[in-house]
Short mmCIF file of C-alpha atoms in Angstrom, two decimals:
data_model
loop_
_atom_site.label_atom_id
_atom_site.label_comp_id
_atom_site.label_asym_id
_atom_site.label_seq_id
_atom_site.Cartn_x
_atom_site.Cartn_y
_atom_site.Cartn_z
CA MET A 1 111.81 -32.60 51.54
CA THR A 2 115.56 -32.50 50.95
CA GLY A 3 118.14 -35.23 51.45
CA ARG A 4 120.65 -37.39 49.76
CA ARG A 5 119.60 -38.40 46.28
CA ALA A 6 119.56 -42.13 45.65
CA VAL A 7 121.85 -43.56 42.99
CA PRO A 8 119.72 -45.12 40.20
CA ARG A 9 119.80 -48.88 39.87
CA TRP A 10 121.10 -48.79 36.30
CA LEU A 11 124.18 -46.90 37.49
CA TRP A 12 124.95 -49.56 40.09
CA LEU A 13 124.56 -52.24 37.41
CA ALA A 14 126.92 -50.31 35.15
CA LEU A 15 129.80 -50.78 37.62
CA PRO A 16 130.24 -54.57 37.26
CA LEU A 17 129.50 -54.32 33.54
CA ALA A 18 132.32 -51.78 33.10
CA ALA A 19 134.64 -53.99 35.16
CA LEU A 20 133.74 -57.00 33.00
CA LEU A 21 134.44 -55.08 29.79
CA THR A 22 137.76 -53.90 31.21
CA THR A 23 138.88 -57.49 31.82
CA ALA A 24 137.23 -58.96 28.68
CA PRO A 25 140.45 -60.01 26.86
CA ALA A 26 141.52 -62.23 29.76
CA TRP A 27 138.35 -64.32 29.59
CA THR A 28 139.24 -65.91 26.23
CA ARG A 29 142.63 -67.26 27.31
CA GLY A 30 141.28 -70.83 27.35
CA PRO A 31 141.75 -73.59 29.93
CA LEU A 32 145.09 -74.76 31.31
CA GLU A 33 146.78 -76.90 28.69
CA VAL A 34 147.42 -79.83 31.03
CA TYR A 35 143.69 -80.08 31.78
CA LEU A 36 142.98 -80.53 28.09
CA TRP A 37 145.76 -83.09 27.85
CA ALA A 38 144.25 -85.05 30.75
CA GLY A 39 140.79 -84.81 29.20
CA GLY A 40 142.25 -86.16 25.97
CA GLN A 41 143.68 -89.12 27.89
CA VAL A 42 140.16 -89.88 29.18
CA ARG A 43 138.65 -89.75 25.68
CA ALA A 44 141.43 -91.94 24.33
CA ARG A 45 140.89 -94.44 27.20
CA THR A 46 144.57 -94.15 28.14
CA PHE A 47 144.11 -92.38 31.48
CA GLY A 48 145.95 -94.21 34.26
CA PRO A 49 148.59 -93.82 37.00
CA GLN A 50 151.06 -92.57 34.39
CA VAL A 51 149.30 -89.17 34.37
CA TYR A 52 150.99 -88.55 37.73
CA ALA A 53 154.51 -89.13 36.38
CA ASP A 54 155.40 -85.46 36.56
CA ASP A 55 158.58 -85.46 34.46
CA ALA A 56 157.01 -87.48 31.65
CA VAL A 57 153.88 -85.32 31.66
CA GLY A 58 156.04 -82.18 31.64
CA ARG A 59 157.89 -83.40 28.56
CA ALA A 60 154.58 -84.27 26.90
CA MET A 61 153.36 -80.75 27.61
CA GLN A 62 156.52 -79.26 26.08
CA ALA A 63 156.02 -81.36 22.96
CA ARG A 64 152.35 -80.34 22.80
CA THR A 65 153.08 -76.60 23.16
CA GLY A 66 156.32 -76.33 21.17
CA GLY A 67 158.44 -76.03 24.31
CA ARG A 68 156.45 -73.12 25.79
CA ILE A 69 154.94 -74.94 28.78
CA PHE A 70 156.30 -77.43 31.30
CA ASP A 71 153.44 -78.48 33.55
CA PHE A 72 152.03 -81.59 35.21
CA TYR A 73 148.66 -82.94 36.26
CA SER A 74 149.49 -83.47 39.94
CA PRO A 75 147.98 -82.89 42.49
CA ASN A 76 144.55 -82.81 40.81
CA PRO A 77 142.33 -85.78 41.71
CA PRO A 78 141.39 -88.16 38.90
CA PRO A 79 137.82 -86.81 38.36
CA THR A 80 139.17 -83.37 37.36
CA ALA A 81 139.99 -84.85 33.95
CA LEU A 82 136.36 -85.92 33.51
CA PHE A 83 135.22 -82.29 33.55
CA PHE A 84 137.56 -81.47 30.65
CA ALA A 85 137.05 -84.54 28.47
CA PRO A 86 134.04 -83.01 26.61
CA LEU A 87 136.02 -79.83 25.87
CA THR A 88 138.65 -81.78 23.93
CA ALA A 89 136.03 -82.59 21.27
CA LEU A 90 135.55 -78.91 20.43
CA PRO A 91 137.24 -77.21 17.45
CA THR A 92 140.31 -75.25 18.50
CA ALA A 93 138.78 -71.94 17.40
CA ALA A 94 135.65 -72.48 19.50
CA LEU A 95 137.41 -73.57 22.69
CA PRO A 96 138.29 -70.08 24.07
CA LEU A 97 134.72 -68.84 23.60
CA VAL A 98 133.20 -71.93 25.23
CA TRP A 99 135.67 -71.65 28.10
CA ALA A 100 134.79 -67.97 28.55
CA GLY A 101 131.11 -68.90 28.60
CA LEU A 102 131.67 -71.57 31.24
CA ASN A 103 133.65 -69.16 33.39
CA LEU A 104 130.99 -66.46 33.04
CA ALA A 105 128.34 -69.00 34.03
CA ALA A 106 130.39 -69.97 37.10
CA LEU A 107 130.85 -66.28 37.93
CA THR A 108 127.12 -65.62 37.65
CA VAL A 109 126.17 -68.63 39.77
CA GLY A 110 128.87 -67.83 42.33
CA VAL A 111 127.90 -64.17 42.73
CA ALA A 112 124.17 -64.94 42.88
CA ALA A 113 124.67 -67.73 45.42
CA ALA A 114 127.04 -65.59 47.52
CA LEU A 115 124.49 -62.77 47.63
CA ALA A 116 121.77 -65.26 48.53
CA ALA A 117 123.96 -66.59 51.37
CA ALA A 118 124.42 -63.03 52.63
CA ARG A 119 120.62 -62.56 52.50
CA VAL A 120 120.96 -59.47 50.34
CA ARG A 121 117.20 -59.44 49.80
CA ALA A 122 116.81 -58.49 53.44
CA ILE A 123 118.83 -55.29 52.91
CA ARG A 124 116.53 -52.35 52.58
CA GLY A 125 115.92 -50.31 49.43
CA ARG A 126 118.65 -49.37 47.02
CA ASP A 127 121.39 -50.40 49.46
CA ARG A 128 120.76 -53.92 48.18
CA TRP A 129 121.82 -52.87 44.68
CA ALA A 130 124.86 -51.03 45.98
CA PHE A 131 125.98 -54.07 47.97
CA ALA A 132 125.57 -56.44 45.02
CA ALA A 133 127.22 -54.09 42.51
CA LEU A 134 130.22 -53.28 44.68
CA ALA A 135 130.76 -56.95 45.59
CA ALA A 136 130.65 -58.07 41.94
CA THR A 137 132.88 -55.20 40.80
CA GLY A 138 135.46 -55.94 43.48
CA LEU A 139 135.54 -59.58 42.41
CA LEU A 140 135.92 -58.75 38.72
CA LEU A 141 138.84 -56.39 39.37
CA SER A 142 140.55 -58.63 41.95
CA ALA A 143 144.06 -60.02 41.60
CA PRO A 144 142.98 -63.65 42.31
CA LEU A 145 140.47 -63.55 39.44
CA ALA A 146 143.03 -62.00 37.09
CA GLU A 147 145.51 -64.76 37.87
CA ASN A 148 142.86 -67.46 37.59
CA LEU A 149 141.97 -66.29 34.08
CA ALA A 150 145.59 -65.81 33.03
CA ARG A 151 146.50 -69.31 34.18
CA GLY A 152 143.42 -70.99 32.69
CA GLN A 153 142.41 -72.31 36.13
CA VAL A 154 139.08 -73.60 37.42
CA TYR A 155 138.71 -71.70 40.69
CA LEU A 156 135.71 -69.72 39.53
CA TRP A 157 133.94 -73.07 39.53
CA LEU A 158 135.23 -73.79 43.02
CA MET A 159 134.05 -70.35 44.14
CA ALA A 160 130.60 -71.16 42.76
CA ALA A 161 130.61 -74.55 44.51
CA PHE A 162 131.33 -73.04 47.94
CA ALA A 163 128.84 -70.23 47.33
CA LEU A 164 126.19 -72.90 46.69
CA VAL A 165 127.08 -74.53 50.01
CA LEU A 166 126.53 -71.26 51.86
CA ALA A 167 123.38 -70.40 49.90
CA GLY A 168 122.01 -73.84 50.76
CA ALA A 169 122.73 -73.20 54.44
CA ALA A 170 120.97 -69.82 54.27
CA ARG A 171 117.93 -71.45 52.60
CA ASP A 172 118.07 -74.58 54.81
CA ASP A 173 118.42 -76.71 51.67
CA ASP A 174 120.46 -79.84 52.42
CA ALA A 175 120.49 -80.98 48.79
CA LEU A 176 122.03 -77.71 47.64
CA ILE A 177 124.66 -77.89 50.39
CA GLY A 178 125.51 -81.45 49.36
CA ALA A 179 125.68 -80.62 45.64
CA GLY A 180 128.06 -77.69 46.19
CA LEU A 181 130.29 -79.65 48.54
CA ALA A 182 130.38 -82.66 46.20
CA LEU A 183 131.41 -80.41 43.29
CA ALA A 184 134.24 -78.88 45.34
CA PHE A 185 135.38 -82.27 46.59
CA THR A 186 135.41 -84.09 43.24
CA LEU A 187 136.80 -81.16 41.26
CA LYS A 188 139.73 -80.27 43.53
CA LEU A 189 139.44 -82.48 46.64
CA ALA A 190 138.60 -79.25 48.48
CA GLY A 191 136.36 -78.45 51.40
CA TRP A 192 137.28 -81.03 54.03
CA PRO A 193 136.77 -78.57 56.95
CA VAL A 194 133.21 -78.04 55.69
CA TRP A 195 132.49 -81.73 56.25
CA LEU A 196 133.62 -81.35 59.87
CA ALA A 197 131.49 -78.24 60.35
CA LEU A 198 128.43 -80.01 58.95
CA ALA A 199 128.99 -82.89 61.36
CA ALA A 200 129.28 -80.41 64.26
CA LEU A 201 126.02 -78.82 63.10
CA ARG A 202 124.42 -82.29 62.91
CA ARG A 203 123.41 -81.70 59.31
CA TRP A 204 123.39 -85.40 58.49
CA ARG A 205 121.16 -85.10 55.43
CA ALA A 206 123.50 -82.54 53.88
CA LEU A 207 126.44 -84.87 54.56
CA ALA A 208 124.51 -87.75 53.03
CA TRP A 209 123.82 -85.70 49.88
CA ALA A 210 127.52 -84.72 49.63
CA ALA A 211 128.75 -88.27 50.22
CA GLY A 212 126.20 -89.75 47.82
CA LEU A 213 126.95 -87.35 44.97
CA SER A 214 130.72 -87.62 45.51
CA GLY A 215 130.42 -91.41 45.56
CA ALA A 216 128.43 -91.33 42.33
CA VAL A 217 131.17 -89.33 40.58
CA VAL A 218 133.82 -91.74 41.87
CA ALA A 219 131.75 -94.72 40.72
CA ILE A 220 131.36 -93.21 37.24
CA SER A 221 135.10 -92.54 37.12
CA LEU A 222 136.17 -96.10 37.94
CA PRO A 223 135.53 -97.67 34.50
CA LEU A 224 136.79 -94.53 32.71
CA LEU A 225 139.87 -93.77 34.80
CA GLY A 226 140.64 -97.16 36.30
CA PRO A 227 140.77 -98.31 39.95
CA ALA A 228 144.57 -98.40 39.77
CA THR A 229 144.61 -94.63 39.20
CA TRP A 230 142.70 -94.03 42.42
CA VAL A 231 144.95 -96.42 44.36
CA TYR A 232 148.08 -94.68 43.07
CA TYR A 233 146.67 -91.23 43.73
CA LEU A 234 145.68 -91.97 47.32
CA GLY A 235 148.81 -93.95 48.15
CA ASN A 236 151.50 -91.91 46.38
CA VAL A 237 150.41 -88.55 44.97
CA LEU A 238 148.40 -87.25 47.91
CA PRO A 239 151.01 -88.07 50.62
CA LYS A 240 153.75 -86.43 48.53
CA TRP A 241 151.82 -83.19 48.16
CA LEU A 242 150.83 -83.07 51.82
CA ASN A 243 154.49 -82.43 52.68
CA ALA A 244 155.84 -80.80 49.52
CA PRO A 245 159.05 -78.80 50.19
CA PHE A 246 158.15 -76.16 47.60
CA ALA A 247 155.09 -75.21 49.69
CA ALA A 248 157.55 -73.04 51.68
CA VAL A 249 157.62 -70.57 48.76
CA PRO A 250 155.47 -67.49 49.61
CA ALA A 251 153.45 -68.04 46.44
CA TYR A 252 151.63 -70.68 48.52
CA GLN A 253 149.62 -68.74 51.10
CA THR A 254 148.83 -71.43 53.67
CA VAL A 255 149.37 -72.03 57.37
CA GLY A 256 151.75 -74.90 56.70
CA GLY A 257 153.66 -72.95 54.07
CA PHE A 258 153.98 -69.98 56.42
CA PHE A 259 155.66 -71.95 59.21
CA SER A 260 157.76 -73.95 56.74
CA HIS A 261 159.07 -70.75 55.19
CA LEU A 262 160.01 -69.28 58.54
CA LEU A 263 161.42 -72.42 60.18
CA ARG A 264 162.53 -74.99 57.60
CA ALA A 265 165.61 -74.47 55.42
CA ASP A 266 165.76 -76.05 51.98
CA PRO A 267 168.70 -75.83 49.55
CA VAL A 268 166.35 -75.24 46.62
CA TRP A 269 163.14 -73.68 47.90
CA ASN A 270 164.02 -71.85 51.11
CA LEU A 271 167.59 -70.62 51.45
CA ALA A 272 167.15 -68.04 54.23
CA PRO A 273 164.51 -68.96 56.83
CA LEU A 274 164.19 -67.07 60.08
CA ALA A 275 165.57 -70.18 61.82
CA ASP A 276 166.14 -73.77 60.78
CA ARG A 277 163.84 -75.56 63.20
CA PRO A 278 161.79 -78.01 61.10
CA GLY A 279 160.35 -79.68 64.19
CA TRP A 280 158.94 -76.36 65.37
CA ALA A 281 157.37 -75.85 61.94
CA VAL A 282 155.49 -79.15 62.23
CA VAL A 283 154.37 -78.52 65.82
CA LEU A 284 153.23 -74.93 65.20
CA THR A 285 151.37 -75.92 62.03
CA ALA A 286 149.58 -78.69 63.92
CA LEU A 287 148.71 -76.43 66.87
CA VAL A 288 147.37 -73.59 64.71
CA THR A 289 145.43 -76.02 62.52
CA LEU A 290 143.91 -77.67 65.58
CA GLY A 291 143.04 -74.30 67.14
CA LEU A 292 141.31 -73.07 63.99
CA LEU A 293 139.33 -76.27 63.62
CA ILE A 294 138.31 -76.27 67.30
CA GLY A 295 137.18 -72.64 67.02
CA THR A 296 135.07 -73.48 63.98
CA ILE A 297 133.55 -76.58 65.57
CA VAL A 298 132.75 -74.69 68.78
CA ARG A 299 131.03 -71.97 66.74
CA ALA A 300 129.09 -74.63 64.85
CA ARG A 301 128.01 -76.44 68.01
CA ARG A 302 126.68 -73.19 69.48
CA SER A 303 124.78 -72.25 66.30
CA SER A 304 121.15 -72.99 65.62
CA ARG A 305 120.04 -74.40 62.30
CA THR A 306 119.24 -70.91 61.03
CA GLU A 307 122.72 -69.64 62.04
CA ALA A 308 124.62 -72.47 60.32
CA VAL A 309 125.84 -70.27 57.47
CA SER A 310 128.46 -68.43 59.59
CA PRO A 311 130.43 -71.51 60.82
CA LEU A 312 130.17 -73.00 57.33
CA GLY A 313 131.60 -69.78 55.90
CA ALA A 314 134.47 -70.03 58.39
CA ALA A 315 135.02 -73.65 57.31
CA VAL A 316 135.20 -72.56 53.66
CA VAL A 317 137.93 -70.09 54.63
CA LEU A 318 139.87 -72.88 56.35
CA SER A 319 139.49 -75.04 53.22
CA VAL A 320 141.93 -72.61 51.58
CA CYS A 321 144.14 -71.54 54.49
CA LEU A 322 144.74 -75.13 55.70
CA SER A 323 145.27 -76.59 52.23
CA PRO A 324 148.72 -78.09 51.60
CA VAL A 325 149.17 -75.65 48.70
CA ALA A 326 147.05 -72.59 47.91
CA GLU A 327 148.12 -69.97 45.42
CA GLN A 328 146.57 -66.57 44.87
CA TYR A 329 143.75 -67.81 42.66
CA HIS A 330 142.65 -70.32 45.34
CA TYR A 331 141.47 -67.31 47.36
CA LEU A 332 138.61 -66.76 44.90
CA ALA A 333 136.79 -69.32 47.06
CA LEU A 334 136.62 -66.70 49.83
CA PHE A 335 134.30 -64.42 47.88
CA ALA A 336 131.11 -65.90 49.35
CA PRO A 337 132.43 -65.80 52.96
CA LEU A 338 133.43 -62.15 52.38
CA CYS A 339 129.90 -61.27 51.25
CA LEU A 340 128.53 -63.12 54.25
CA ALA A 341 130.81 -61.26 56.67
CA ALA A 342 130.01 -57.91 55.00
CA GLU A 343 126.33 -58.38 55.71
CA ARG A 344 127.08 -59.42 59.30
CA VAL A 345 129.33 -56.46 60.23
CA ALA A 346 127.47 -53.68 58.39
CA GLY A 347 127.30 -50.63 60.64
CA GLN A 348 129.74 -52.06 63.20
CA ARG A 349 133.29 -51.02 63.98
CA SER A 350 134.56 -54.38 62.77
CA ARG A 351 133.68 -53.33 59.21
CA TRP A 352 137.16 -51.80 59.12
CA LEU A 353 138.62 -55.22 59.87
CA LEU A 354 136.56 -56.67 57.04
CA ALA A 355 137.82 -53.96 54.68
CA LEU A 356 141.37 -54.86 55.71
CA ALA A 357 140.70 -58.57 55.14
CA ALA A 358 139.20 -57.89 51.69
CA GLY A 359 142.20 -55.76 50.72
CA LEU A 360 144.69 -58.38 51.86
CA ILE A 361 142.84 -61.07 49.90
CA PHE A 362 141.95 -59.27 46.66
CA LEU A 363 144.35 -56.36 46.06
CA PRO A 364 147.39 -56.84 43.75
CA LEU A 365 150.08 -56.91 46.44
CA PRO A 366 153.80 -57.59 45.70
CA TYR A 367 154.14 -60.44 48.20
CA LYS A 368 156.07 -62.60 45.69
CA ASN A 369 158.91 -60.06 45.58
CA PRO A 370 162.19 -61.93 46.35
CA ALA A 371 163.13 -59.07 48.70
CA LEU A 372 160.45 -60.37 51.10
CA ALA A 373 161.64 -63.97 51.04
CA SER A 374 164.37 -63.96 53.69
CA GLY A 375 164.46 -63.72 57.47
CA ALA A 376 161.74 -61.95 59.40
CA THR A 377 160.89 -59.88 56.30
CA ALA A 378 158.98 -62.95 55.13
CA LEU A 379 156.32 -62.04 57.69
CA LEU A 380 155.25 -59.43 55.11
CA ALA A 381 154.98 -62.05 52.36
CA TYR A 382 151.71 -63.69 53.47
CA PRO A 383 148.95 -61.08 53.01
CA ARG A 384 146.42 -63.52 51.52
CA LEU A 385 146.82 -65.84 54.50
CA TYR A 386 146.45 -62.98 56.99
CA GLY A 387 143.34 -61.75 55.19
CA GLY A 388 141.85 -65.24 55.23
CA LEU A 389 142.51 -65.73 58.94
CA LEU A 390 141.06 -62.31 59.74
CA LEU A 391 137.95 -63.19 57.74
CA TRP A 392 137.72 -66.49 59.64
CA ALA A 393 137.83 -64.59 62.96
CA LEU A 394 135.03 -62.27 61.84
CA LEU A 395 132.84 -65.21 60.82
CA VAL A 396 133.48 -67.28 63.92
CA GLY A 397 132.90 -64.22 66.09
CA ARG A 398 130.98 -64.19 69.30
CA GLY A 399 130.00 -67.84 69.19
CA THR A 400 133.45 -68.72 70.57
CA TYR A 401 133.58 -66.11 73.34
CA PRO A 402 132.57 -68.47 76.20
CA TYR A 403 135.33 -70.92 75.19
CA PHE A 404 137.97 -68.40 74.09
CA PRO A 405 137.51 -65.35 76.35
CA PHE A 406 140.44 -63.51 74.79
CA VAL A 407 138.62 -63.23 71.44
CA ARG A 408 136.12 -60.55 72.51
CA PRO A 409 138.63 -57.98 73.89
CA LEU A 410 141.08 -58.74 71.08
CA MET A 411 138.50 -58.09 68.36
CA HIS A 412 137.09 -55.06 70.23
CA HIS A 413 140.44 -53.33 70.75
CA THR A 414 141.67 -54.20 67.24
CA SER A 415 138.52 -52.66 65.75
CA ARG A 416 138.93 -49.51 67.85
CA ILE A 417 142.58 -49.15 66.82
CA MET A 418 141.74 -49.67 63.14
CA SER A 419 138.89 -47.17 63.31
CA ALA A 420 141.10 -44.58 65.03
CA LEU A 421 143.94 -45.07 62.54
CA LEU A 422 141.73 -44.71 59.50
CA ARG A 423 140.43 -41.41 60.85
CA SER A 424 143.88 -40.12 61.80
CA PRO A 425 145.67 -37.55 59.55
CA PRO A 426 149.16 -38.60 60.83
CA PHE A 427 148.50 -42.19 59.73
CA TRP A 428 147.58 -41.16 56.18
CA LEU A 429 150.50 -38.71 56.02
CA PHE A 430 152.84 -41.56 56.93
CA ILE A 431 151.25 -43.90 54.36
CA PHE A 432 151.45 -41.21 51.66
CA ALA A 433 155.10 -40.39 52.43
CA LEU A 434 156.05 -44.07 52.62
CA SER A 435 154.26 -44.94 49.35
CA LEU A 436 155.96 -42.08 47.54
CA ARG A 437 159.40 -43.21 48.67
CA VAL A 438 158.72 -46.86 47.87
CA ALA A 439 157.55 -45.83 44.39
CA VAL A 440 160.80 -43.93 43.79
CA ILE A 441 162.84 -46.96 44.87
CA ALA A 442 160.79 -49.29 42.66
CA VAL A 443 161.05 -47.08 39.58
CA ALA A 444 164.76 -46.33 40.04
CA ARG A 445 165.59 -49.90 41.15
CA PHE A 446 167.92 -48.32 43.71
CA ASP A 447 169.51 -50.42 46.48
CA GLY A 448 170.51 -47.51 48.73
CA LEU A 449 174.26 -47.67 48.10
CA TYR A 450 175.83 -44.58 46.54
CA GLY A 451 178.96 -42.57 47.27
CA GLN A 452 181.41 -43.47 50.01
CA ASP A 453 179.20 -42.62 53.02
CA ALA A 454 176.58 -45.31 52.37
CA PHE A 455 179.24 -48.01 52.04
CA ALA A 456 180.94 -46.82 55.22
CA TYR A 457 177.68 -46.97 57.21
CA TRP A 458 176.92 -50.41 55.80
CA ASP A 459 180.40 -51.72 56.60
CA TYR A 460 180.23 -50.56 60.21
CA ALA A 461 176.72 -52.00 60.63
CA ARG A 462 178.16 -55.37 59.68
CA ARG A 463 180.90 -54.91 62.27
CA ILE A 464 178.25 -54.26 64.93
CA VAL A 465 176.42 -57.47 64.00
CA ALA A 466 179.70 -59.40 64.08
CA ALA A 467 180.42 -57.96 67.54
CA VAL A 468 177.08 -59.27 68.81
CA HIS A 469 178.23 -62.74 67.76
CA GLY A 470 181.52 -62.46 69.68
CA GLN A 471 183.84 -60.74 67.22
CA PRO A 472 185.79 -57.71 68.50
CA LEU A 473 184.42 -54.33 67.38
CA THR A 474 187.62 -53.21 65.68
CA GLY A 475 188.35 -49.78 64.30
CA THR A 476 186.92 -46.33 64.86
CA PHE A 477 184.16 -44.54 62.99
CA TYR A 478 184.13 -40.91 61.93
CA TRP A 479 180.38 -40.37 62.43
CA PRO A 480 178.20 -41.19 65.48
CA LEU A 481 177.15 -44.84 65.68
CA GLY A 482 173.38 -44.24 65.74
CA TYR A 483 172.67 -44.91 62.07
CA PRO A 484 174.91 -48.01 61.76
CA LEU A 485 173.28 -49.33 64.94
CA LEU A 486 169.79 -48.72 63.51
CA THR A 487 170.84 -50.49 60.30
CA ALA A 488 172.12 -53.45 62.34
CA LEU A 489 168.82 -53.62 64.23
CA PHE A 490 166.90 -53.97 60.95
CA GLY A 491 169.21 -56.82 59.89
CA PRO A 492 167.04 -59.60 61.40
CA LEU A 493 164.03 -58.25 59.50
CA THR A 494 165.57 -57.86 56.04
CA GLY A 495 168.58 -60.12 56.24
CA LEU A 496 172.07 -58.68 56.57
CA THR A 497 171.91 -56.83 53.24
CA PRO A 498 171.93 -53.16 52.20
CA ARG A 499 168.12 -53.35 52.39
CA ALA A 500 168.50 -53.09 56.19
CA GLY A 501 169.93 -49.58 55.98
CA GLN A 502 167.53 -48.59 53.23
CA THR A 503 164.56 -49.77 55.30
CA ALA A 504 165.77 -47.78 58.30
CA SER A 505 166.07 -44.65 56.15
CA LEU A 506 162.74 -45.29 54.45
CA LEU A 507 160.73 -45.56 57.66
CA SER A 508 162.56 -42.70 59.35
CA GLY A 509 162.06 -40.40 56.36
CA ALA A 510 158.36 -41.29 56.04
CA ALA A 511 157.91 -40.63 59.78
CA LEU A 512 158.95 -36.97 59.26
CA ALA A 513 155.53 -36.13 57.80
CA PRO A 514 153.38 -37.14 60.80
CA LEU A 515 156.01 -35.76 63.20
CA ALA A 516 155.86 -32.35 61.49
CA TRP A 517 152.06 -32.48 61.69
CA GLY A 518 152.25 -33.11 65.42
CA LEU A 519 154.94 -30.45 65.95
CA VAL A 520 152.83 -27.72 64.32
CA ARG A 521 149.73 -28.72 66.28
CA GLU A 522 151.77 -28.62 69.48
CA ALA A 523 153.29 -25.23 68.67
CA LEU A 524 150.01 -23.48 67.83
CA PRO A 525 147.33 -22.75 70.44
CA PRO A 526 144.32 -25.11 70.33
CA ASP A 527 142.01 -22.27 69.32
CA ALA A 528 144.33 -20.83 66.64
CA PRO A 529 142.48 -20.36 63.31
CA GLY A 530 143.71 -22.71 60.59
CA ARG A 531 145.65 -24.88 63.06
CA ASP A 532 144.69 -28.16 61.39
CA ARG A 533 145.36 -26.84 57.89
CA ALA A 534 148.78 -25.55 58.93
CA ALA A 535 149.65 -28.93 60.47
CA LEU A 536 148.53 -30.75 57.32
CA ALA A 537 150.55 -28.39 55.12
CA ALA A 538 153.66 -28.99 57.24
CA GLY A 539 153.20 -32.74 56.98
CA LEU A 540 152.76 -32.60 53.21
CA LEU A 541 155.86 -30.40 52.82
CA CYS A 542 157.95 -32.99 54.68
CA ALA A 543 156.39 -35.82 52.66
CA LEU A 544 157.10 -34.10 49.31
CA CYS A 545 160.42 -32.43 50.09
CA GLY A 546 162.98 -33.49 47.48
CA GLN A 547 165.90 -33.61 49.89
CA GLY A 548 163.81 -35.60 52.36
CA ILE A 549 162.91 -38.16 49.69
CA GLN A 550 166.52 -38.45 48.54
CA SER A 551 167.75 -39.00 52.09
CA SER A 552 165.02 -41.61 52.69
CA ILE A 553 165.99 -44.00 49.92
#
């Protein structure tokens, strides 16, 4: 009997091990310095409301680190310091190794719990090992994990906490659900949509476990941290961070930050929004938040006890996307929901949507580039948020169809389009040509302006934009107006900068490759031998042509 030979288990296990060895130096960075400072305040019995005086804490951190670090404890809840108090008793030389061990333990628990939530044991044969190995390897090589380790953050622990919630739902274990949710809540005040989803599922025992364990941590913290600290945190720190102006920076990948960046100007944090309509930002944030929560609750209400893991996974996703501030490393929490969705969509067309979501969440994307921070170009600066919302849609899925009839055709047609694109040679020719040109621009740091022609085109494009706003279109132009007009049309997307003309050239030049592919296929008879190879060769020639690349940048 012949057939495909199975990959041995040891080879699958070698993948995450190799990834771990590749990233080994980052694991011994040690915890964030301000966490250790806060833990020291607990041990010294001096922890109080003053830990939320950001300027004073920043100066203390500078003094502690020889001026290298200015950081503050806000917006962490008071119990976060309790987790770090024992670490401050360790010798300085031992601290990085202990921290690495704690992170590896959190990684192990998180991956195991995520795979349990996805019911990996139900996957047949060696596919189970492939699934587990690829999931763990993707996590180890992901950009959120790299940033979490580099910053000394605790989001591997939060990932493990949410994975325990989902594993508890898969096993119908209310105590495990409550323990994971209590850890997330007391460590980072995270997971509030999960509480709503549990209430919609009528999982009162799980809520009781979560409330009881969270209450126990708060009760333990009162004599150590002081009631006044809690009062100050709830009355001053939390309200300030719920409406922080710096959340409009694209580093914070949240629903609120997205609309604030597009629609709320700020002289420090957001100089060039798409429009200055702060009221619209508030209304749109509220409407989208409400819609996402309603979709999750509807899915939960229509789920049986054995199906509870999907709406809870969607609620975990919203715990990040609806947070007031969520940086790249916050998206580690979405690892367990990704594993859950991967098991659900295996063999379906929507697996392409899941692959897109995973790429948007975990790949090292340049969304913090200042070139993406102005105007409509900022729509490209929120890949983590888009990936999270796409993952939410996949987890909520068909349970919302009776209430939201547009979801089924939207997901169906999107999956068909994605599947067709990923099998289409013109699409990959365009991506290849575009990536090559972008790489040249990035390496050369070239802004598109050279010689007299580029400046002339750019000048006349600005005249066209001024004419739209009522200024007379003065003067003549030697060349046809098509290219200046195209540059002006890209102005709203990139801001009225030379990037508008460069973007027009970039996309037009990259489009030559798929157009040449189509032209050759059209010119040759359908039954001509080598027709597809000739079309591909023509597309690659246009993608790699030196003059074409030069004219595209």
